[in-house]
């Protein structure tokens, strides 16, 4: 614990320096959410909320951060980041962990590609960010929320067992099912709560089989008071895993434990999932979440900006709510992008800015553009070859084409910087960052360049049509 306190103190000092060097909005947006995790061997570990957040900090504020840390800790100080996002890449199977609190703290991983969860110790695997309190109610989710709340208040005590929540991407399924777990634990209604994705369950199961630890695996899952399994559609086609899950399900159900599942479609429409399992899924209650209506979208945007301590003018909120209609993740994404653009370019948060953000979101969604598409179109417009765009040539006109392509890839795909670099002759993430800075400058200062850039972007927009 000592290093945490120390890390806290160090980070507080750094924050003072940073506050003097960036504008207030940037400070609120990009530095207040950062949590110091540990300090050892001159390495300060900072936890950030997402990969996007991490990339953004690295891209725009690495100098400020590094310099402030050097001032506070000393010349040889380093900063490492961990991401509290999702636990996709945890390698240690869940069931190997000690069941009591006090799991060893986060270890630092190599910079940039690290992705480990800094969630609370204990096996629950729940993200404390997901609560009923910050789940906005609306017609689209009212019934699902009420059912979830009932289950949270009385795990295994209602006929909603299992509770299955289904619906499209980004509509709040994970948020809702984790809220049940968080609530039940916090109020003492359940002690042993476990959240896993079905993929995680599968990977751990395969691992257990290989290591001859299948019994341990089964025993672990059957100890839970509440078992939450996310995205069960990924069980499709995995017969052995399904078989194990079938028995786990029965064991839990029979001993009066609560099971909560989510899926991207109603259980009956699951393909490649054994009928007997599907029939179990329909024993309890199945509820859906629908895309949010306009009022709910407005309420969500208000709440999120309030939570971030950011003032979003009403017209901006209404513009975004009216134009980003598909799902809540994209709503959040637009909000972050607006903040990002405003804080970076020192611009006011305005409807114009919102329009820009919504437009590039629309482009990337409509076209599902690939790196190859971008490379091809950029090489056409710049009149160089695609190989040159990907290659090593340092000729000025090729370098600028390559940097433009990198910039567009960053803008229009969700790819991490490292991956982008790998598509351009195996360059590293700092090269991509540098390219993005150069292009941002050209766009701001060079009308001829901007015209070319707009032409490229139009061509990309045409792809999906
Ligand atoms: P899904 O699992 O259905 O793909 P998520 O639960 O991951 O969707 O939700 C996507 C994002 O939207 C999350 O950050 C979540 O917190 C947020 N979100 C979803 N529904 C709501 C809601 N009703 N109120 C507030 N935030 C929400
Ligand atoms: Mg989900």
CSV table of C-alpha atoms and ligand atoms in Angstrom, one decimal:
chain,number,residue,atom,x,y,z
A,1,UNK,CA,0.0,0.0,0.0
A,2,UNK,CA,2.9,2.3,0.7
A,3,UNK,CA,3.8,2.7,-2.9
A,4,UNK,CA,0.3,3.7,-3.7
A,5,UNK,CA,0.4,6.5,-1.2
A,6,UNK,CA,3.7,7.6,-2.6
A,7,UNK,CA,2.4,7.4,-6.1
A,8,UNK,CA,-0.5,9.5,-5.0
A,9,UNK,CA,1.7,12.2,-3.6
A,10,UNK,CA,4.0,12.2,-6.7
A,11,UNK,CA,1.0,12.4,-9.0
A,12,UNK,CA,-0.5,15.2,-7.1
A,13,UNK,CA,2.7,17.2,-7.6
A,14,UNK,CA,2.8,16.3,-11.2
A,15,UNK,CA,-0.8,17.4,-11.6
A,16,UNK,CA,0.1,20.9,-10.2
A,17,UNK,CA,2.8,21.2,-12.8
A,18,UNK,CA,0.6,19.9,-15.6
A,19,UNK,CA,-2.2,22.3,-14.6
A,20,UNK,CA,0.0,25.2,-15.2
A,21,UNK,CA,0.9,23.9,-18.7
A,22,UNK,CA,-2.4,22.8,-20.3
A,23,UNK,CA,-5.7,24.5,-20.5
A,24,UNK,CA,-8.4,23.9,-18.0
A,25,UNK,CA,-10.6,21.7,-20.3
A,26,UNK,CA,-7.7,19.5,-21.2
A,27,UNK,CA,-6.8,19.2,-17.6
A,28,UNK,CA,-10.3,18.1,-16.6
A,29,UNK,CA,-10.7,15.8,-19.6
A,30,UNK,CA,-7.3,14.1,-19.7
A,31,UNK,CA,-5.7,14.4,-16.3
A,32,UNK,CA,-8.4,14.3,-13.7
A,33,UNK,CA,-9.5,10.8,-14.7
A,34,UNK,CA,-5.9,9.4,-14.3
A,35,UNK,CA,-5.3,7.3,-11.2
A,36,UNK,CA,-1.8,6.7,-9.9
A,37,UNK,CA,-1.3,3.1,-9.1
A,38,UNK,CA,2.2,2.5,-7.9
A,39,UNK,CA,5.7,3.9,-7.8
A,40,UNK,CA,8.7,1.7,-7.8
A,41,UNK,CA,12.2,1.8,-9.3
A,42,UNK,CA,11.5,5.3,-10.6
A,43,UNK,CA,8.6,4.1,-12.6
A,44,UNK,CA,5.2,5.7,-12.0
A,45,UNK,CA,2.3,3.5,-13.1
A,46,UNK,CA,-0.8,5.4,-14.1
A,47,UNK,CA,-4.2,3.9,-14.7
A,48,UNK,CA,-6.3,5.4,-17.5
A,49,UNK,CA,-9.9,4.5,-18.5
A,50,UNK,CA,-9.4,3.2,-22.0
A,51,UNK,CA,-7.1,2.4,-24.9
A,52,UNK,CA,-8.3,5.5,-26.7
A,53,UNK,CA,-7.6,7.6,-23.7
A,54,UNK,CA,-4.1,6.1,-23.5
A,55,UNK,CA,-3.4,6.8,-27.1
A,56,UNK,CA,-4.6,10.3,-26.8
A,57,UNK,CA,-2.4,11.0,-23.8
A,58,UNK,CA,0.6,9.5,-25.5
A,59,UNK,CA,-0.1,11.4,-28.6
A,60,UNK,CA,-0.7,14.8,-27.2
A,61,UNK,CA,0.6,15.0,-23.7
A,62,UNK,CA,3.5,12.6,-23.4
A,63,UNK,CA,6.0,15.5,-23.2
A,64,UNK,CA,4.1,17.3,-20.4
A,65,UNK,CA,3.6,14.2,-18.4
A,66,UNK,CA,7.2,12.9,-18.8
A,67,UNK,CA,8.7,16.3,-17.9
A,68,UNK,CA,6.5,16.7,-14.9
A,69,UNK,CA,7.4,13.3,-13.6
A,70,UNK,CA,11.1,14.0,-14.1
A,71,UNK,CA,10.8,17.2,-12.1
A,72,UNK,CA,9.0,15.4,-9.2
A,73,UNK,CA,10.8,12.1,-9.2
A,74,UNK,CA,14.1,12.8,-10.9
A,75,UNK,CA,15.8,12.5,-14.2
A,76,UNK,CA,15.6,8.8,-14.6
A,77,UNK,CA,11.9,8.6,-13.9
A,78,UNK,CA,9.6,6.8,-16.3
A,79,UNK,CA,5.8,6.6,-16.7
A,80,UNK,CA,3.9,3.5,-17.6
A,81,UNK,CA,0.2,3.1,-18.2
A,82,UNK,CA,-2.3,0.5,-17.4
A,83,UNK,CA,-5.8,0.4,-18.9
A,84,UNK,CA,-8.8,-0.2,-16.7
A,85,UNK,CA,-10.9,-0.9,-19.7
A,86,UNK,CA,-11.8,-4.5,-20.4
A,87,UNK,CA,-9.8,-7.5,-19.3
A,88,UNK,CA,-9.4,-9.0,-22.7
A,89,UNK,CA,-5.8,-10.0,-22.4
A,90,UNK,CA,-5.5,-11.3,-19.0
A,91,UNK,CA,-3.6,-14.5,-19.3
A,92,UNK,CA,-3.9,-16.0,-15.9
A,93,UNK,CA,-7.1,-18.1,-15.8
A,94,UNK,CA,-9.6,-16.8,-13.3
A,95,UNK,CA,-9.9,-19.9,-11.3
A,96,UNK,CA,-6.2,-20.1,-10.5
A,97,UNK,CA,-6.5,-17.0,-8.4
A,98,UNK,CA,-6.8,-16.9,-4.7
A,99,UNK,CA,-10.5,-16.6,-3.7
A,100,UNK,CA,-9.9,-13.9,-1.1
A,101,UNK,CA,-9.2,-10.3,-1.5
A,102,UNK,CA,-5.5,-9.3,-1.7
A,103,UNK,CA,-4.7,-10.6,-5.1
A,104,UNK,CA,-1.3,-9.1,-5.9
A,105,UNK,CA,-1.5,-5.7,-7.3
A,106,UNK,CA,-1.0,-4.8,-10.9
A,107,UNK,CA,2.4,-5.5,-12.4
A,108,UNK,CA,3.7,-3.1,-14.9
A,109,UNK,CA,3.7,-4.3,-18.5
A,110,UNK,CA,5.7,-3.0,-21.4
A,111,UNK,CA,4.6,0.4,-22.4
A,112,UNK,CA,1.8,1.1,-24.9
A,113,UNK,CA,0.5,-2.4,-25.6
A,114,UNK,CA,-0.3,-3.2,-22.1
A,115,UNK,CA,-3.8,-4.1,-21.2
A,116,UNK,CA,-4.5,-5.5,-17.9
A,117,UNK,CA,-7.3,-4.8,-15.5
A,118,UNK,CA,-6.7,-2.8,-12.4
A,119,UNK,CA,-10.0,-3.8,-11.1
A,120,UNK,CA,-10.6,-4.5,-7.4
A,121,UNK,CA,-8.9,-7.6,-6.0
A,122,UNK,CA,-11.1,-10.6,-5.5
A,123,UNK,CA,-12.5,-12.8,-8.1
A,124,UNK,CA,-15.6,-10.8,-9.0
A,125,UNK,CA,-14.1,-9.3,-12.1
A,126,UNK,CA,-16.7,-6.6,-12.0
A,127,UNK,CA,-16.0,-3.1,-13.1
A,128,UNK,CA,-17.1,-0.7,-10.4
A,129,UNK,CA,-18.0,1.9,-13.0
A,130,UNK,CA,-21.2,-0.1,-13.9
A,131,UNK,CA,-23.9,0.7,-11.4
A,132,UNK,CA,-27.7,1.2,-11.4
A,133,UNK,CA,-27.1,4.8,-10.2
A,134,UNK,CA,-25.4,5.8,-13.5
A,135,UNK,CA,-27.6,3.7,-15.7
A,136,UNK,CA,-30.1,6.1,-17.3
A,137,UNK,CA,-33.6,4.8,-17.6
A,138,UNK,CA,-35.7,5.2,-20.7
A,139,UNK,CA,-38.5,3.5,-22.5
A,140,UNK,CA,-35.8,1.5,-24.4
A,141,UNK,CA,-34.4,-0.2,-21.3
A,142,UNK,CA,-37.0,0.3,-18.6
A,143,UNK,CA,-38.2,-3.3,-18.4
A,144,UNK,CA,-34.7,-4.8,-18.5
A,145,UNK,CA,-33.6,-2.4,-15.8
A,146,UNK,CA,-36.5,-3.2,-13.6
A,147,UNK,CA,-35.9,-6.9,-13.9
A,148,UNK,CA,-32.2,-6.5,-13.3
A,149,UNK,CA,-32.9,-4.4,-10.2
A,150,UNK,CA,-35.3,-7.0,-8.9
A,151,UNK,CA,-32.7,-9.7,-9.3
A,152,UNK,CA,-30.0,-7.6,-7.6
A,153,UNK,CA,-32.3,-7.1,-4.6
A,154,UNK,CA,-33.1,-10.7,-4.3
A,155,UNK,CA,-30.6,-12.9,-6.1
A,156,UNK,CA,-32.1,-16.4,-6.9
A,157,UNK,CA,-35.1,-15.3,-5.0
A,158,UNK,CA,-37.2,-14.3,-8.0
A,159,UNK,CA,-38.4,-16.5,-10.8
A,160,UNK,CA,-36.0,-14.6,-13.0
A,161,UNK,CA,-33.4,-17.3,-13.0
A,162,UNK,CA,-31.6,-17.2,-15.3
A,163,UNK,CA,-32.1,-13.5,-16.2
A,164,UNK,CA,-31.2,-13.1,-19.9
A,165,UNK,CA,-30.6,-9.7,-21.3
A,166,UNK,CA,-30.3,-9.4,-25.0
A,167,UNK,CA,-29.9,-6.6,-27.6
A,168,UNK,CA,-27.6,-5.0,-30.1
A,169,UNK,CA,-24.1,-3.7,-29.6
A,170,UNK,CA,-23.5,-0.8,-27.2
A,171,UNK,CA,-27.0,-0.7,-25.8
A,172,UNK,CA,-26.0,-1.3,-22.2
A,173,UNK,CA,-26.1,-5.1,-21.6
A,174,UNK,CA,-22.8,-5.3,-20.0
A,175,UNK,CA,-23.5,-2.3,-17.9
A,176,UNK,CA,-26.7,-3.6,-16.7
A,177,UNK,CA,-25.7,-7.2,-15.8
A,178,UNK,CA,-22.6,-5.9,-14.0
A,179,UNK,CA,-24.7,-3.4,-12.1
A,180,UNK,CA,-26.6,-6.4,-10.6
A,181,UNK,CA,-23.3,-7.9,-9.4
A,182,UNK,CA,-22.0,-4.6,-8.0
A,183,UNK,CA,-25.3,-3.9,-6.2
A,184,UNK,CA,-25.7,-7.4,-4.8
A,185,UNK,CA,-22.1,-7.3,-3.4
A,186,UNK,CA,-22.3,-3.8,-2.0
A,187,UNK,CA,-25.5,-4.4,-0.2
A,188,UNK,CA,-24.4,-7.8,1.1
A,189,UNK,CA,-27.1,-9.7,-0.8
A,190,UNK,CA,-24.5,-11.9,-2.3
A,191,UNK,CA,-20.9,-12.6,-1.5
A,192,UNK,CA,-19.4,-14.6,-4.3
A,193,UNK,CA,-20.2,-12.8,-7.5
A,194,UNK,CA,-18.3,-13.6,-10.7
A,195,UNK,CA,-18.5,-11.8,-14.0
A,196,UNK,CA,-17.0,-13.4,-17.1
A,197,UNK,CA,-17.4,-13.2,-20.8
A,198,UNK,CA,-18.3,-16.4,-22.6
A,199,UNK,CA,-15.0,-16.2,-24.4
A,200,UNK,CA,-13.2,-15.9,-21.1
A,201,UNK,CA,-15.0,-18.9,-19.8
A,202,UNK,CA,-14.1,-20.8,-22.9
A,203,UNK,CA,-10.4,-19.9,-22.8
A,204,UNK,CA,-10.1,-20.8,-19.2
A,205,UNK,CA,-11.9,-24.1,-19.8
A,206,UNK,CA,-9.6,-25.1,-22.6
A,207,UNK,CA,-6.7,-24.2,-20.4
A,208,UNK,CA,-8.0,-26.2,-17.5
A,209,UNK,CA,-8.4,-29.3,-19.8
A,210,UNK,CA,-4.9,-29.0,-21.1
A,211,UNK,CA,-3.5,-28.6,-17.6
A,212,UNK,CA,-5.6,-31.4,-16.3
A,213,UNK,CA,-7.4,-29.1,-14.0
A,214,UNK,CA,-11.0,-29.4,-15.2
A,215,UNK,CA,-12.3,-30.4,-11.7
A,216,UNK,CA,-10.8,-27.3,-10.2
A,217,UNK,CA,-12.3,-25.2,-13.0
A,218,UNK,CA,-15.8,-26.6,-12.4
A,219,UNK,CA,-15.5,-26.3,-8.6
A,220,UNK,CA,-14.5,-22.7,-9.0
A,221,UNK,CA,-17.6,-21.7,-11.0
A,222,UNK,CA,-19.9,-23.7,-8.9
A,223,UNK,CA,-18.9,-21.8,-5.8
A,224,UNK,CA,-20.5,-18.6,-7.0
A,225,UNK,CA,-23.7,-17.1,-5.5
A,226,UNK,CA,-24.1,-15.1,-8.7
A,227,UNK,CA,-22.6,-16.1,-12.0
A,228,UNK,CA,-22.8,-13.5,-14.8
A,229,UNK,CA,-21.8,-14.6,-18.3
A,230,UNK,CA,-21.6,-11.9,-20.9
A,231,UNK,CA,-22.2,-12.4,-24.7
A,232,UNK,CA,-23.2,-16.1,-24.7
A,233,UNK,CA,-23.5,-16.0,-28.4
A,234,UNK,CA,-19.8,-16.8,-28.5
A,235,UNK,CA,-20.5,-20.2,-27.1
A,236,UNK,CA,-21.7,-21.1,-30.5
A,237,UNK,CA,-20.0,-24.1,-32.0
A,238,UNK,CA,-18.0,-24.8,-28.9
A,239,UNK,CA,-19.5,-28.1,-27.9
A,240,UNK,CA,-17.2,-29.1,-25.0
A,241,UNK,CA,-17.4,-25.7,-23.4
A,242,UNK,CA,-21.2,-25.8,-23.8
A,243,UNK,CA,-21.3,-29.2,-22.2
A,244,UNK,CA,-19.3,-27.9,-19.2
A,245,UNK,CA,-21.4,-24.8,-19.0
A,246,UNK,CA,-24.6,-26.9,-19.1
A,247,UNK,CA,-23.5,-28.8,-16.0
A,248,UNK,CA,-22.3,-25.7,-14.3
A,249,UNK,CA,-25.6,-24.1,-15.0
A,250,UNK,CA,-27.5,-27.0,-13.6
A,251,UNK,CA,-25.4,-27.2,-10.5
A,252,UNK,CA,-25.8,-23.5,-9.7
A,253,UNK,CA,-29.5,-23.5,-10.5
A,254,UNK,CA,-30.2,-26.5,-8.3
A,255,UNK,CA,-28.4,-25.1,-5.3
A,256,UNK,CA,-30.4,-21.9,-5.5
A,257,UNK,CA,-27.8,-19.6,-7.1
A,258,UNK,CA,-28.5,-16.8,-9.5
A,259,UNK,CA,-27.4,-16.9,-13.1
A,260,UNK,CA,-27.4,-13.8,-15.3
A,261,UNK,CA,-26.6,-13.9,-19.0
A,262,UNK,CA,-26.4,-11.6,-22.0
A,263,UNK,CA,-26.6,-12.2,-25.6
A,264,UNK,CA,-26.8,-10.3,-28.9
A,265,UNK,CA,-30.1,-12.1,-29.8
A,266,UNK,CA,-32.9,-13.9,-28.1
A,267,UNK,CA,-31.8,-17.4,-26.8
A,268,UNK,CA,-34.1,-19.2,-29.3
A,269,UNK,CA,-32.2,-17.6,-32.2
A,270,UNK,CA,-28.8,-18.6,-31.0
A,271,UNK,CA,-27.2,-20.8,-33.6
A,272,UNK,CA,-24.7,-23.5,-32.9
A,273,UNK,CA,-25.8,-23.7,-29.3
A,274,UNK,CA,-27.2,-27.0,-28.0
A,275,UNK,CA,-31.0,-27.2,-27.7
A,276,UNK,CA,-30.8,-28.4,-24.1
A,277,UNK,CA,-28.8,-25.3,-23.2
A,278,UNK,CA,-31.1,-23.0,-25.0
A,279,UNK,CA,-34.0,-24.5,-23.2
A,280,UNK,CA,-32.3,-23.8,-19.9
A,281,UNK,CA,-31.8,-20.2,-20.9
A,282,UNK,CA,-35.5,-19.7,-21.2
A,283,UNK,CA,-36.4,-21.1,-17.8
A,284,UNK,CA,-36.3,-17.7,-16.2
A,285,UNK,CA,-36.9,-14.3,-17.7
A,286,UNK,CA,-35.6,-13.0,-21.1
A,287,UNK,CA,-35.6,-9.2,-21.5
A,288,UNK,CA,-34.4,-7.0,-24.3
A,289,UNK,CA,-32.7,-3.6,-24.5
A,290,UNK,CA,-33.6,-1.4,-27.4
A,291,UNK,CA,-31.8,1.5,-29.0
A,292,UNK,CA,-32.4,4.6,-26.9
A,293,UNK,CA,-35.0,7.2,-28.0
A,294,UNK,CA,-34.1,10.9,-28.3
A,295,UNK,CA,-35.0,11.9,-24.7
A,296,UNK,CA,-32.9,9.1,-23.4
A,297,UNK,CA,-30.0,10.0,-25.6
A,298,UNK,CA,-30.2,13.6,-24.3
A,299,UNK,CA,-30.3,12.4,-20.7
A,300,UNK,CA,-27.3,10.1,-21.2
A,301,UNK,CA,-25.2,12.9,-22.8
A,302,UNK,CA,-26.2,15.3,-20.0
A,303,UNK,CA,-25.3,12.8,-17.3
A,304,UNK,CA,-22.0,11.8,-18.9
A,305,UNK,CA,-20.8,15.4,-19.4
A,306,UNK,CA,-21.9,16.3,-15.9
A,307,UNK,CA,-20.0,13.3,-14.5
A,308,UNK,CA,-16.9,14.5,-16.3
A,309,UNK,CA,-17.4,18.0,-14.9
A,310,UNK,CA,-17.7,19.4,-18.4
A,311,UNK,CA,-20.2,22.0,-19.5
A,312,UNK,CA,-21.8,21.0,-22.7
A,313,UNK,CA,-24.1,23.6,-24.2
A,314,UNK,CA,-27.7,22.4,-24.8
A,315,UNK,CA,-27.5,22.9,-28.5
A,316,UNK,CA,-24.5,20.7,-28.7
A,317,UNK,CA,-26.1,18.0,-26.7
A,318,UNK,CA,-29.2,18.1,-28.8
A,319,UNK,CA,-27.3,18.0,-32.0
A,320,UNK,CA,-25.3,15.0,-31.0
A,321,UNK,CA,-28.4,13.2,-29.6
A,322,UNK,CA,-30.3,13.9,-32.8
A,323,UNK,CA,-27.5,12.6,-35.0
A,324,UNK,CA,-25.9,9.7,-33.2
A,325,UNK,CA,-28.8,7.4,-32.9
A,326,UNK,CA,-27.5,3.9,-33.2
A,327,UNK,CA,-26.1,3.1,-29.7
A,328,UNK,CA,-24.8,4.4,-26.5
A,329,UNK,CA,-21.2,3.5,-27.0
A,330,UNK,CA,-21.2,5.8,-30.0
A,331,UNK,CA,-22.9,8.5,-28.1
A,332,UNK,CA,-20.1,8.3,-25.5
A,333,UNK,CA,-17.5,8.2,-28.3
A,334,UNK,CA,-18.8,11.4,-29.8
A,335,UNK,CA,-18.7,13.1,-26.5
A,336,UNK,CA,-15.1,12.1,-26.0
A,337,UNK,CA,-14.1,13.2,-29.5
A,338,UNK,CA,-15.7,16.6,-29.0
A,339,UNK,CA,-13.9,17.1,-25.8
A,340,UNK,CA,-10.7,15.9,-27.3
A,341,UNK,CA,-10.9,18.2,-30.3
A,342,UNK,CA,-11.9,21.2,-28.1
A,343,UNK,CA,-9.2,20.7,-25.6
A,344,UNK,CA,-6.5,19.9,-28.1
A,345,UNK,CA,-7.1,22.8,-30.5
A,346,UNK,CA,-8.2,25.2,-27.8
A,347,UNK,CA,-11.6,25.5,-29.4
A,348,UNK,CA,-14.9,26.2,-27.9
A,349,UNK,CA,-17.4,23.3,-27.6
A,350,UNK,CA,-19.9,24.3,-30.3
A,351,UNK,CA,-22.4,22.8,-32.7
A,352,UNK,CA,-19.8,23.3,-35.5
A,353,UNK,CA,-17.3,21.2,-33.7
A,354,UNK,CA,-20.0,18.6,-32.9
A,355,UNK,CA,-20.8,18.5,-36.6
A,356,UNK,CA,-17.2,17.7,-37.5
A,357,UNK,CA,-17.1,14.9,-35.0
A,358,UNK,CA,-20.4,13.4,-36.1
A,359,UNK,CA,-19.4,13.5,-39.7
A,360,UNK,CA,-16.2,11.6,-39.2
A,361,UNK,CA,-18.0,9.1,-37.1
A,362,UNK,CA,-20.5,8.6,-39.9
A,363,UNK,CA,-17.8,8.1,-42.4
A,364,UNK,CA,-16.0,5.5,-40.4
A,365,UNK,CA,-19.2,3.6,-39.7
A,366,UNK,CA,-20.7,3.7,-43.1
A,367,UNK,CA,-17.7,2.6,-44.9
A,368,UNK,CA,-16.0,0.3,-42.4
A,369,UNK,CA,-13.0,1.5,-44.2
A,370,UNK,CA,-9.8,-0.6,-44.0
A,371,UNK,CA,-6.2,0.5,-43.9
A,372,UNK,CA,-5.7,-1.0,-47.4
A,373,UNK,CA,-8.6,1.2,-48.7
A,374,UNK,CA,-7.0,4.3,-47.2
A,375,UNK,CA,-3.5,3.4,-48.6
A,376,UNK,CA,-5.0,2.9,-52.0
A,377,UNK,CA,-6.9,6.1,-52.2
A,378,UNK,CA,-4.1,8.2,-50.7
A,379,UNK,CA,-1.6,6.7,-53.2
A,380,UNK,CA,-4.0,7.6,-56.1
A,381,UNK,CA,-4.5,11.2,-55.1
A,382,UNK,CA,-0.8,11.7,-54.3
A,383,UNK,CA,0.2,9.8,-57.4
A,384,UNK,CA,2.7,7.5,-55.7
A,385,UNK,CA,2.5,3.7,-55.4
A,386,UNK,CA,0.9,1.8,-52.6
A,387,UNK,CA,4.2,0.1,-51.9
A,388,UNK,CA,5.8,3.5,-51.5
A,389,UNK,CA,3.2,4.5,-49.0
A,390,UNK,CA,3.9,1.4,-47.0
A,391,UNK,CA,7.7,1.4,-47.6
A,392,UNK,CA,10.7,3.1,-46.3
A,393,UNK,CA,11.5,5.9,-48.9
A,394,UNK,CA,12.3,9.2,-47.3
A,395,UNK,CA,11.4,11.3,-50.4
A,396,UNK,CA,9.4,14.2,-49.3
A,397,UNK,CA,6.3,13.7,-51.4
A,398,UNK,CA,6.1,10.0,-50.4
A,399,UNK,CA,6.6,10.8,-46.8
A,400,UNK,CA,3.7,13.2,-46.8
A,401,UNK,CA,1.5,10.7,-48.5
A,402,UNK,CA,2.4,8.1,-45.9
A,403,UNK,CA,1.8,10.5,-43.1
A,404,UNK,CA,-1.6,11.4,-44.5
A,405,UNK,CA,-2.5,7.8,-44.8
A,406,UNK,CA,-1.5,7.2,-41.2
A,407,UNK,CA,-3.5,10.1,-40.0
A,408,UNK,CA,-6.6,9.0,-41.9
A,409,UNK,CA,-6.2,5.5,-40.5
A,410,UNK,CA,-6.1,7.0,-37.0
A,411,UNK,CA,-9.2,9.1,-37.7
A,412,UNK,CA,-11.3,6.6,-39.5
A,413,UNK,CA,-10.6,3.2,-37.9
A,414,UNK,CA,-10.6,2.1,-34.3
A,415,UNK,CA,-7.1,0.7,-34.6
A,416,UNK,CA,-4.5,1.2,-31.9
A,417,UNK,CA,-1.4,3.2,-32.9
A,418,UNK,CA,0.8,0.2,-32.7
A,419,UNK,CA,-1.4,-1.7,-35.2
A,420,UNK,CA,-1.5,1.3,-37.5
A,421,UNK,CA,2.3,1.4,-37.4
A,422,UNK,CA,2.5,-2.3,-38.4
A,423,UNK,CA,0.5,-1.6,-41.5
A,424,UNK,CA,3.1,0.9,-42.6
A,425,UNK,CA,6.2,-1.2,-42.9
A,426,UNK,CA,6.3,-2.1,-39.2
A,427,UNK,CA,6.8,1.4,-37.8
A,428,UNK,CA,6.3,1.9,-34.1
A,429,UNK,CA,3.6,3.9,-32.5
A,430,UNK,CA,5.7,7.0,-32.0
A,431,UNK,CA,6.1,7.3,-35.7
A,432,UNK,CA,2.3,7.3,-36.1
A,433,UNK,CA,2.0,9.9,-33.4
A,434,UNK,CA,4.5,12.1,-35.1
A,435,UNK,CA,2.8,11.7,-38.5
A,436,UNK,CA,-0.5,12.7,-36.9
A,437,UNK,CA,1.0,15.8,-35.5
A,438,UNK,CA,2.5,16.8,-38.8
A,439,UNK,CA,-0.7,16.3,-40.7
A,440,UNK,CA,-2.7,18.2,-38.1
A,441,UNK,CA,-0.3,21.1,-38.6
A,442,UNK,CA,-0.6,21.0,-42.4
A,443,UNK,CA,-4.4,20.9,-42.1
A,444,UNK,CA,-4.4,23.9,-39.9
A,445,UNK,CA,-1.9,26.0,-42.0
A,446,UNK,CA,-1.9,24.8,-45.5
A,447,UNK,CA,-5.0,25.4,-47.7
A,448,UNK,CA,-3.7,23.4,-50.7
A,449,UNK,CA,-3.0,20.5,-48.5
A,450,UNK,CA,-6.4,20.6,-46.9
A,451,UNK,CA,-8.1,20.6,-50.2
A,452,UNK,CA,-6.2,17.5,-51.2
A,453,UNK,CA,-7.1,15.9,-47.9
A,454,UNK,CA,-10.8,16.7,-48.4
A,455,UNK,CA,-10.7,15.1,-51.8
A,456,UNK,CA,-9.3,11.9,-50.3
A,457,UNK,CA,-11.9,11.9,-47.6
A,458,UNK,CA,-14.7,12.3,-50.1
A,459,UNK,CA,-13.3,9.3,-52.0
A,460,UNK,CA,-13.2,7.3,-48.9
A,461,UNK,CA,-16.8,8.2,-48.1
A,462,UNK,CA,-17.8,6.8,-51.5
A,463,UNK,CA,-16.5,3.4,-50.7
A,464,UNK,CA,-19.5,1.9,-49.0
A,465,UNK,CA,-22.0,3.4,-51.5
B,1,LIG,P1,-23.3,-3.7,-24.6
B,1,LIG,O1,-22.8,-4.6,-23.6
B,1,LIG,O2,-24.8,-3.9,-24.8
B,1,LIG,O3,-22.6,-3.8,-25.9
B,1,LIG,P2,-22.4,-1.7,-22.8
B,1,LIG,O4,-23.0,-2.1,-21.6
B,1,LIG,O5,-20.9,-2.0,-23.0
B,1,LIG,O6,-23.2,-2.2,-24.1
B,1,LIG,O7,-22.6,-0.1,-23.0
B,1,LIG,C1,-21.8,0.7,-23.8
B,1,LIG,C2,-21.5,2.0,-23.1
B,1,LIG,O8,-22.7,2.7,-22.9
B,1,LIG,C3,-20.9,1.8,-21.7
B,1,LIG,O9,-19.9,2.7,-21.4
B,1,LIG,C4,-22.1,2.0,-20.8
B,1,LIG,O10,-21.7,2.5,-19.5
B,1,LIG,C5,-22.9,3.0,-21.5
B,1,LIG,N1,-24.4,2.8,-21.3
B,1,LIG,C6,-25.2,1.9,-21.9
B,1,LIG,N2,-26.4,2.1,-21.5
B,1,LIG,C7,-26.4,3.1,-20.6
B,1,LIG,C8,-27.5,3.8,-19.9
B,1,LIG,N3,-28.7,3.4,-19.9
B,1,LIG,N4,-27.1,4.8,-19.1
B,1,LIG,C9,-25.8,5.2,-19.1
B,1,LIG,N5,-24.8,4.7,-19.7
B,1,LIG,C10,-25.1,3.6,-20.5
B,2,LIG,MG1,-21.2,-6.0,-23.8
